[in-house]
PDB file of C-alpha atoms in Angstrom:
ATOM      1  CA  UNK A 875      -1.332 -21.667  26.854  1.00 46.00           C
ATOM      2  CA  UNK A 876      -2.486 -20.266  23.511  1.00 47.00           C
ATOM      3  CA  UNK A 877      -3.487 -16.775  24.489  1.00 57.00           C
ATOM      4  CA  UNK A 878      -0.555 -15.019  26.073  1.00 68.00           C
ATOM      5  CA  UNK A 879       0.003 -12.185  23.616  1.00 65.00           C
ATOM      6  CA  UNK A 880       1.423  -9.819  26.237  1.00 70.00           C
ATOM      7  CA  UNK A 881       4.235 -12.271  27.025  1.00 73.00           C
ATOM      8  CA  UNK A 882       4.864 -12.893  23.330  1.00 70.00           C
ATOM      9  CA  UNK A 883       5.005  -9.169  22.681  1.00 69.00           C
ATOM     10  CA  UNK A 884       7.382  -8.710  25.608  1.00 72.00           C
ATOM     11  CA  UNK A 885       9.673 -11.386  24.141  1.00 71.00           C
ATOM     12  CA  UNK A 886       9.481  -9.663  20.756  1.00 68.00           C
ATOM     13  CA  UNK A 887      10.457  -6.352  22.353  1.00 70.00           C
ATOM     14  CA  UNK A 888      13.434  -8.074  23.970  1.00 70.00           C
ATOM     15  CA  UNK A 889      14.476  -9.506  20.596  1.00 71.00           C
ATOM     16  CA  UNK A 890      14.502  -6.114  18.888  1.00 68.00           C
ATOM     17  CA  UNK A 891      16.235  -4.373  21.794  1.00 66.00           C
ATOM     18  CA  UNK A 892      19.782  -3.560  20.587  1.00 63.00           C
ATOM     19  CA  UNK A 893      20.961  -3.450  24.215  1.00 69.00           C
ATOM     20  CA  UNK A 894      19.951  -7.070  24.918  1.00 63.00           C
ATOM     21  CA  UNK A 895      22.699  -9.279  23.505  1.00 69.00           C
ATOM     22  CA  UNK A 896      21.426 -12.461  25.178  1.00 65.00           C
ATOM     23  CA  UNK A 897      18.440 -12.813  22.835  1.00 62.00           C
ATOM     24  CA  UNK A 898      18.563 -13.608  19.115  1.00 72.00           C
ATOM     25  CA  UNK A 899      17.390 -10.930  16.713  1.00 76.00           C
ATOM     26  CA  UNK A 900      14.055 -11.745  15.065  1.00 79.00           C
ATOM     27  CA  UNK A 901      13.851 -12.838  11.452  1.00 85.00           C
ATOM     28  CA  UNK A 902      11.002 -13.266   8.976  1.00 89.00           C
ATOM     29  CA  UNK A 903      10.059 -16.646  10.445  1.00 90.00           C
ATOM     30  CA  UNK A 904       9.831 -15.135  13.921  1.00 85.00           C
ATOM     31  CA  UNK A 905       7.635 -12.318  12.626  1.00 88.00           C
ATOM     32  CA  UNK A 906       5.335 -14.697  10.757  1.00 91.00           C
ATOM     33  CA  UNK A 907       5.037 -17.055  13.734  1.00 89.00           C
ATOM     34  CA  UNK A 908       4.064 -14.127  15.949  1.00 87.00           C
ATOM     35  CA  UNK A 909       1.475 -12.788  13.499  1.00 90.00           C
ATOM     36  CA  UNK A 910       0.066 -16.294  12.830  1.00 90.00           C
ATOM     37  CA  UNK A 911      -0.321 -16.759  16.571  1.00 87.00           C
ATOM     38  CA  UNK A 912      -2.167 -13.442  16.787  1.00 88.00           C
ATOM     39  CA  UNK A 913      -4.364 -14.500  13.858  1.00 90.00           C
ATOM     40  CA  UNK A 914      -5.197 -17.773  15.610  1.00 89.00           C
ATOM     41  CA  UNK A 915      -6.403 -16.042  18.771  1.00 86.00           C
ATOM     42  CA  UNK A 916      -7.739 -12.872  17.132  1.00 85.00           C
ATOM     43  CA  UNK A 917      -5.209 -10.571  18.809  1.00 85.00           C
ATOM     44  CA  UNK A 918      -5.089  -7.704  16.328  1.00 88.00           C
ATOM     45  CA  UNK A 919      -3.590  -5.064  18.610  1.00 86.00           C
ATOM     46  CA  UNK A 920      -0.465  -7.071  19.521  1.00 84.00           C
ATOM     47  CA  UNK A 921       0.148  -7.900  15.858  1.00 87.00           C
ATOM     48  CA  UNK A 922      -0.352  -4.277  14.848  1.00 89.00           C
ATOM     49  CA  UNK A 923       2.089  -3.092  17.530  1.00 84.00           C
ATOM     50  CA  UNK A 924       4.771  -5.496  16.355  1.00 85.00           C
ATOM     51  CA  UNK A 925       4.012  -4.759  12.682  1.00 88.00           C
ATOM     52  CA  UNK A 926       4.590  -1.054  13.316  1.00 85.00           C
ATOM     53  CA  UNK A 927       7.925  -1.811  14.987  1.00 79.00           C
ATOM     54  CA  UNK A 928       9.235  -4.086  12.207  1.00 80.00           C
ATOM     55  CA  UNK A 929       8.850  -1.472   9.476  1.00 74.00           C
ATOM     56  CA  UNK A 930      12.459  -0.410   9.901  1.00 71.00           C
ATOM     57  CA  UNK A 931      13.754  -4.000  10.096  1.00 73.00           C
ATOM     58  CA  UNK A 932      12.420  -5.023   6.652  1.00 79.00           C
ATOM     59  CA  UNK A 933      11.449  -8.499   7.859  1.00 83.00           C
ATOM     60  CA  UNK A 934       8.049  -8.750   6.183  1.00 86.00           C
ATOM     61  CA  UNK A 935       7.535 -11.153   3.295  1.00 89.00           C
ATOM     62  CA  UNK A 936       4.379 -11.926   1.304  1.00 87.00           C
ATOM     63  CA  UNK A 937       3.146 -14.266   4.053  1.00 89.00           C
ATOM     64  CA  UNK A 938       3.590 -11.518   6.658  1.00 91.00           C
ATOM     65  CA  UNK A 939       1.404  -9.216   4.606  1.00 92.00           C
ATOM     66  CA  UNK A 940      -1.156 -11.934   3.968  1.00 92.00           C
ATOM     67  CA  UNK A 941      -1.425 -12.728   7.701  1.00 93.00           C
ATOM     68  CA  UNK A 942      -1.784  -9.052   8.605  1.00 94.00           C
ATOM     69  CA  UNK A 943      -4.441  -8.560   5.932  1.00 95.00           C
ATOM     70  CA  UNK A 944      -6.309 -11.652   7.165  1.00 95.00           C
ATOM     71  CA  UNK A 945      -6.090 -10.388  10.742  1.00 95.00           C
ATOM     72  CA  UNK A 946      -7.320  -6.920   9.705  1.00 95.00           C
ATOM     73  CA  UNK A 947     -10.258  -8.547   7.911  1.00 96.00           C
ATOM     74  CA  UNK A 948     -10.945 -10.716  10.948  1.00 94.00           C
ATOM     75  CA  UNK A 949     -11.229  -7.490  12.957  1.00 93.00           C
ATOM     76  CA  UNK A 950     -13.404  -6.080  10.110  1.00 95.00           C
ATOM     77  CA  UNK A 951     -10.880  -3.300   9.554  1.00 94.00           C
ATOM     78  CA  UNK A 952     -11.189  -3.449   5.787  1.00 95.00           C
ATOM     79  CA  UNK A 953      -9.662  -0.027   5.199  1.00 95.00           C
ATOM     80  CA  UNK A 954      -6.521  -1.209   6.989  1.00 94.00           C
ATOM     81  CA  UNK A 955      -6.580  -4.413   4.938  1.00 95.00           C
ATOM     82  CA  UNK A 956      -6.933  -2.485   1.673  1.00 95.00           C
ATOM     83  CA  UNK A 957      -4.007  -0.233   2.632  1.00 94.00           C
ATOM     84  CA  UNK A 958      -1.866  -3.266   3.461  1.00 93.00           C
ATOM     85  CA  UNK A 959      -2.811  -4.828   0.123  1.00 91.00           C
ATOM     86  CA  UNK A 960      -1.718  -1.676  -1.695  1.00 91.00           C
ATOM     87  CA  UNK A 961       1.536  -1.811   0.237  1.00 88.00           C
ATOM     88  CA  UNK A 962       1.999  -5.487  -0.689  1.00 86.00           C
ATOM     89  CA  UNK A 963       1.413  -4.752  -4.351  1.00 84.00           C
ATOM     90  CA  UNK A 964       4.043  -2.043  -4.297  1.00 82.00           C
ATOM     91  CA  UNK A 965       6.593  -4.194  -2.493  1.00 78.00           C
ATOM     92  CA  UNK A 966       9.238  -6.534  -3.843  1.00 74.00           C
ATOM     93  CA  UNK A 967       7.628  -9.474  -1.980  1.00 72.00           C
ATOM     94  CA  UNK A 968       4.432  -9.357  -4.050  1.00 68.00           C
ATOM     95  CA  UNK A 969       3.277 -12.964  -4.762  1.00 76.00           C
ATOM     96  CA  UNK A 970       0.206 -14.074  -6.721  1.00 76.00           C
ATOM     97  CA  UNK A 971      -1.355 -16.338  -4.083  1.00 80.00           C
ATOM     98  CA  UNK A 972      -0.819 -13.795  -1.293  1.00 85.00           C
ATOM     99  CA  UNK A 973      -2.400 -11.031  -3.357  1.00 86.00           C
ATOM    100  CA  UNK A 974      -5.307 -13.302  -4.314  1.00 89.00           C
ATOM    101  CA  UNK A 975      -5.716 -14.456  -0.709  1.00 91.00           C
ATOM    102  CA  UNK A 976      -5.854 -10.839   0.377  1.00 92.00           C
ATOM    103  CA  UNK A 977      -8.594 -10.122  -2.175  1.00 93.00           C
ATOM    104  CA  UNK A 978     -10.645 -13.081  -0.918  1.00 94.00           C
ATOM    105  CA  UNK A 979     -10.215 -12.024   2.729  1.00 95.00           C
ATOM    106  CA  UNK A 980     -11.254  -8.468   1.932  1.00 96.00           C
ATOM    107  CA  UNK A 981     -14.308  -9.763   0.061  1.00 96.00           C
ATOM    108  CA  UNK A 982     -15.303 -11.949   3.039  1.00 96.00           C
ATOM    109  CA  UNK A 983     -15.041  -9.024   5.448  1.00 96.00           C
ATOM    110  CA  UNK A 984     -16.951  -6.778   3.041  1.00 96.00           C
ATOM    111  CA  UNK A 985     -19.809  -9.308   2.912  1.00 96.00           C
ATOM    112  CA  UNK A 986     -19.980  -9.299   6.711  1.00 96.00           C
ATOM    113  CA  UNK A 987     -20.057  -5.499   6.649  1.00 97.00           C
ATOM    114  CA  UNK A 988     -22.829  -5.566   4.021  1.00 97.00           C
ATOM    115  CA  UNK A 989     -20.625  -3.794   1.487  1.00 96.00           C
ATOM    116  CA  UNK A 990     -21.348  -5.574  -1.825  1.00 95.00           C
ATOM    117  CA  UNK A 991     -19.309  -3.085  -3.863  1.00 96.00           C
ATOM    118  CA  UNK A 992     -16.119  -3.760  -1.896  1.00 95.00           C
ATOM    119  CA  UNK A 993     -16.869  -7.505  -1.877  1.00 95.00           C
ATOM    120  CA  UNK A 994     -17.159  -7.510  -5.684  1.00 95.00           C
ATOM    121  CA  UNK A 995     -13.909  -5.543  -5.970  1.00 94.00           C
ATOM    122  CA  UNK A 996     -12.128  -8.016  -3.676  1.00 94.00           C
ATOM    123  CA  UNK A 997     -13.362 -10.956  -5.778  1.00 94.00           C
ATOM    124  CA  UNK A 998     -12.416  -9.246  -9.031  1.00 92.00           C
ATOM    125  CA  UNK A 999      -9.003  -8.456  -7.617  1.00 88.00           C
ATOM    126  CA  UNK A1000      -8.468 -12.048  -6.440  1.00 91.00           C
ATOM    127  CA  UNK A1001      -9.548 -13.507  -9.775  1.00 92.00           C
ATOM    128  CA  UNK A1002      -7.314 -11.132 -11.712  1.00 90.00           C
ATOM    129  CA  UNK A1003      -4.355 -12.185  -9.560  1.00 87.00           C
ATOM    130  CA  UNK A1004      -5.207 -15.883  -9.948  1.00 87.00           C
ATOM    131  CA  UNK A1005      -5.491 -15.526 -13.722  1.00 87.00           C
ATOM    132  CA  UNK A1006      -1.807 -14.630 -13.891  1.00 81.00           C
ATOM    133  CA  UNK A1007       0.497 -17.465 -14.836  1.00 62.00           C
ATOM    134  CA  UNK A1008       1.803 -19.392 -11.853  1.00 58.00           C
ATOM    135  CA  UNK A1009       5.555 -19.892 -12.117  1.00 55.00           C
ATOM    136  CA  UNK A1010       7.019 -23.347 -11.753  1.00 52.00           C
ATOM    137  CA  UNK A1011       8.807 -23.441  -8.431  1.00 48.00           C
ATOM    138  CA  UNK A1012      12.465 -24.240  -8.022  1.00 48.00           C
ATOM    139  CA  UNK A1013      13.505 -23.927  -4.427  1.00 50.00           C
ATOM    140  CA  UNK A1014      16.556 -24.472  -2.363  1.00 45.00           C
ATOM    141  CA  UNK A1015      16.701 -26.709   0.648  1.00 43.00           C
ATOM    142  CA  UNK A1016      15.663 -25.533   4.068  1.00 45.00           C
ATOM    143  CA  UNK A1017      16.935 -21.989   4.552  1.00 47.00           C
ATOM    144  CA  UNK A1018      18.765 -22.214   1.222  1.00 50.00           C
ATOM    145  CA  UNK A1019      21.596 -24.407   2.443  1.00 51.00           C
ATOM    146  CA  UNK A1020      21.267 -27.545   0.364  1.00 55.00           C
ATOM    147  CA  UNK A1021      21.165 -26.217  -3.186  1.00 58.00           C
ATOM    148  CA  UNK A1022      18.229 -26.703  -5.526  1.00 62.00           C
ATOM    149  CA  UNK A1023      15.872 -29.461  -4.467  1.00 69.00           C
ATOM    150  CA  UNK A1024      13.688 -30.957  -7.209  1.00 77.00           C
ATOM    151  CA  UNK A1025      11.457 -32.709  -4.666  1.00 76.00           C
ATOM    152  CA  UNK A1026      10.962 -29.484  -2.733  1.00 73.00           C
ATOM    153  CA  UNK A1027      10.223 -27.652  -5.987  1.00 75.00           C
ATOM    154  CA  UNK A1028       7.588 -30.241  -6.996  1.00 79.00           C
ATOM    155  CA  UNK A1029       6.020 -30.090  -3.555  1.00 79.00           C
ATOM    156  CA  UNK A1030       5.914 -26.314  -3.641  1.00 76.00           C
ATOM    157  CA  UNK A1031       4.397 -26.317  -7.142  1.00 79.00           C
ATOM    158  CA  UNK A1032       1.752 -28.833  -6.059  1.00 84.00           C
ATOM    159  CA  UNK A1033       0.879 -26.735  -3.004  1.00 78.00           C
ATOM    160  CA  UNK A1034       0.715 -23.576  -5.124  1.00 78.00           C
ATOM    161  CA  UNK A1035      -1.713 -25.198  -7.580  1.00 83.00           C
ATOM    162  CA  UNK A1036      -3.893 -26.437  -4.713  1.00 82.00           C
ATOM    163  CA  UNK A1037      -3.859 -23.030  -3.047  1.00 80.00           C
ATOM    164  CA  UNK A1038      -4.817 -21.263  -6.261  1.00 81.00           C
ATOM    165  CA  UNK A1039      -7.686 -23.713  -6.814  1.00 85.00           C
ATOM    166  CA  UNK A1040      -8.902 -23.238  -3.229  1.00 84.00           C
ATOM    167  CA  UNK A1041      -8.801 -19.433  -3.564  1.00 86.00           C
ATOM    168  CA  UNK A1042     -10.643 -19.581  -6.895  1.00 84.00           C
ATOM    169  CA  UNK A1043     -13.369 -21.738  -5.279  1.00 85.00           C
ATOM    170  CA  UNK A1044     -13.603 -19.413  -2.257  1.00 86.00           C
ATOM    171  CA  UNK A1045     -14.067 -16.449  -4.581  1.00 86.00           C
ATOM    172  CA  UNK A1046     -16.883 -18.318  -6.316  1.00 87.00           C
ATOM    173  CA  UNK A1047     -18.634 -19.101  -3.023  1.00 91.00           C
ATOM    174  CA  UNK A1048     -18.472 -15.462  -1.925  1.00 89.00           C
ATOM    175  CA  UNK A1049     -19.814 -14.241  -5.248  1.00 83.00           C
TER     176      UNK A1049
END
C-alpha cells in the first residue's frame, strides 16, 4: 500500500534508535526514499518530522533538499521552501540542477498563491542557476566501488543536460 507514512516513520525511528542493533542505520538513500515517498503521497508532516531528526546525522544531499523543497511547495509552504533553499545554497551539497529545481518549484507555488513577485524571483533564481556552466560528469560505479565509469559519466551528463533543458522550459511556461 502506498500511503502508510506512520509505519514508514516508525521504521525510520527504529533505524535511528542507537539501542536497536537489529536494524541497519539509515543512509542518504534511505532518507531520500522516505522523502520521495512522502512527496508522492503528499505527506508533508512525516517528511518534516524525519527531516528534523536527521539534522544531526548529516545524511542530506542535494536531492534531499530538492525533495523537501518540492514537498514544502506542494503544501504551499513557500516560506519553508525559501528557508530550505537558503540552507541548500549555504551547504556543501549545493548543485546547480537542485538549486534551479527549487527555484522553479517555489515559482509554481507562488503562482498558486497569487504572489507574482515571489514567482518572478523564483524564475530569476532558477535561470541564474541554470546559466552557470554545467560540469562534465565523471562518476564512479554504483556506490563508488568500481572506479571511474565512462559510460556512467556519459549517462549522467546526458541526464543533466536534459534536466537543465526541462527546468529552463518550465521556467518559461511559468513566466
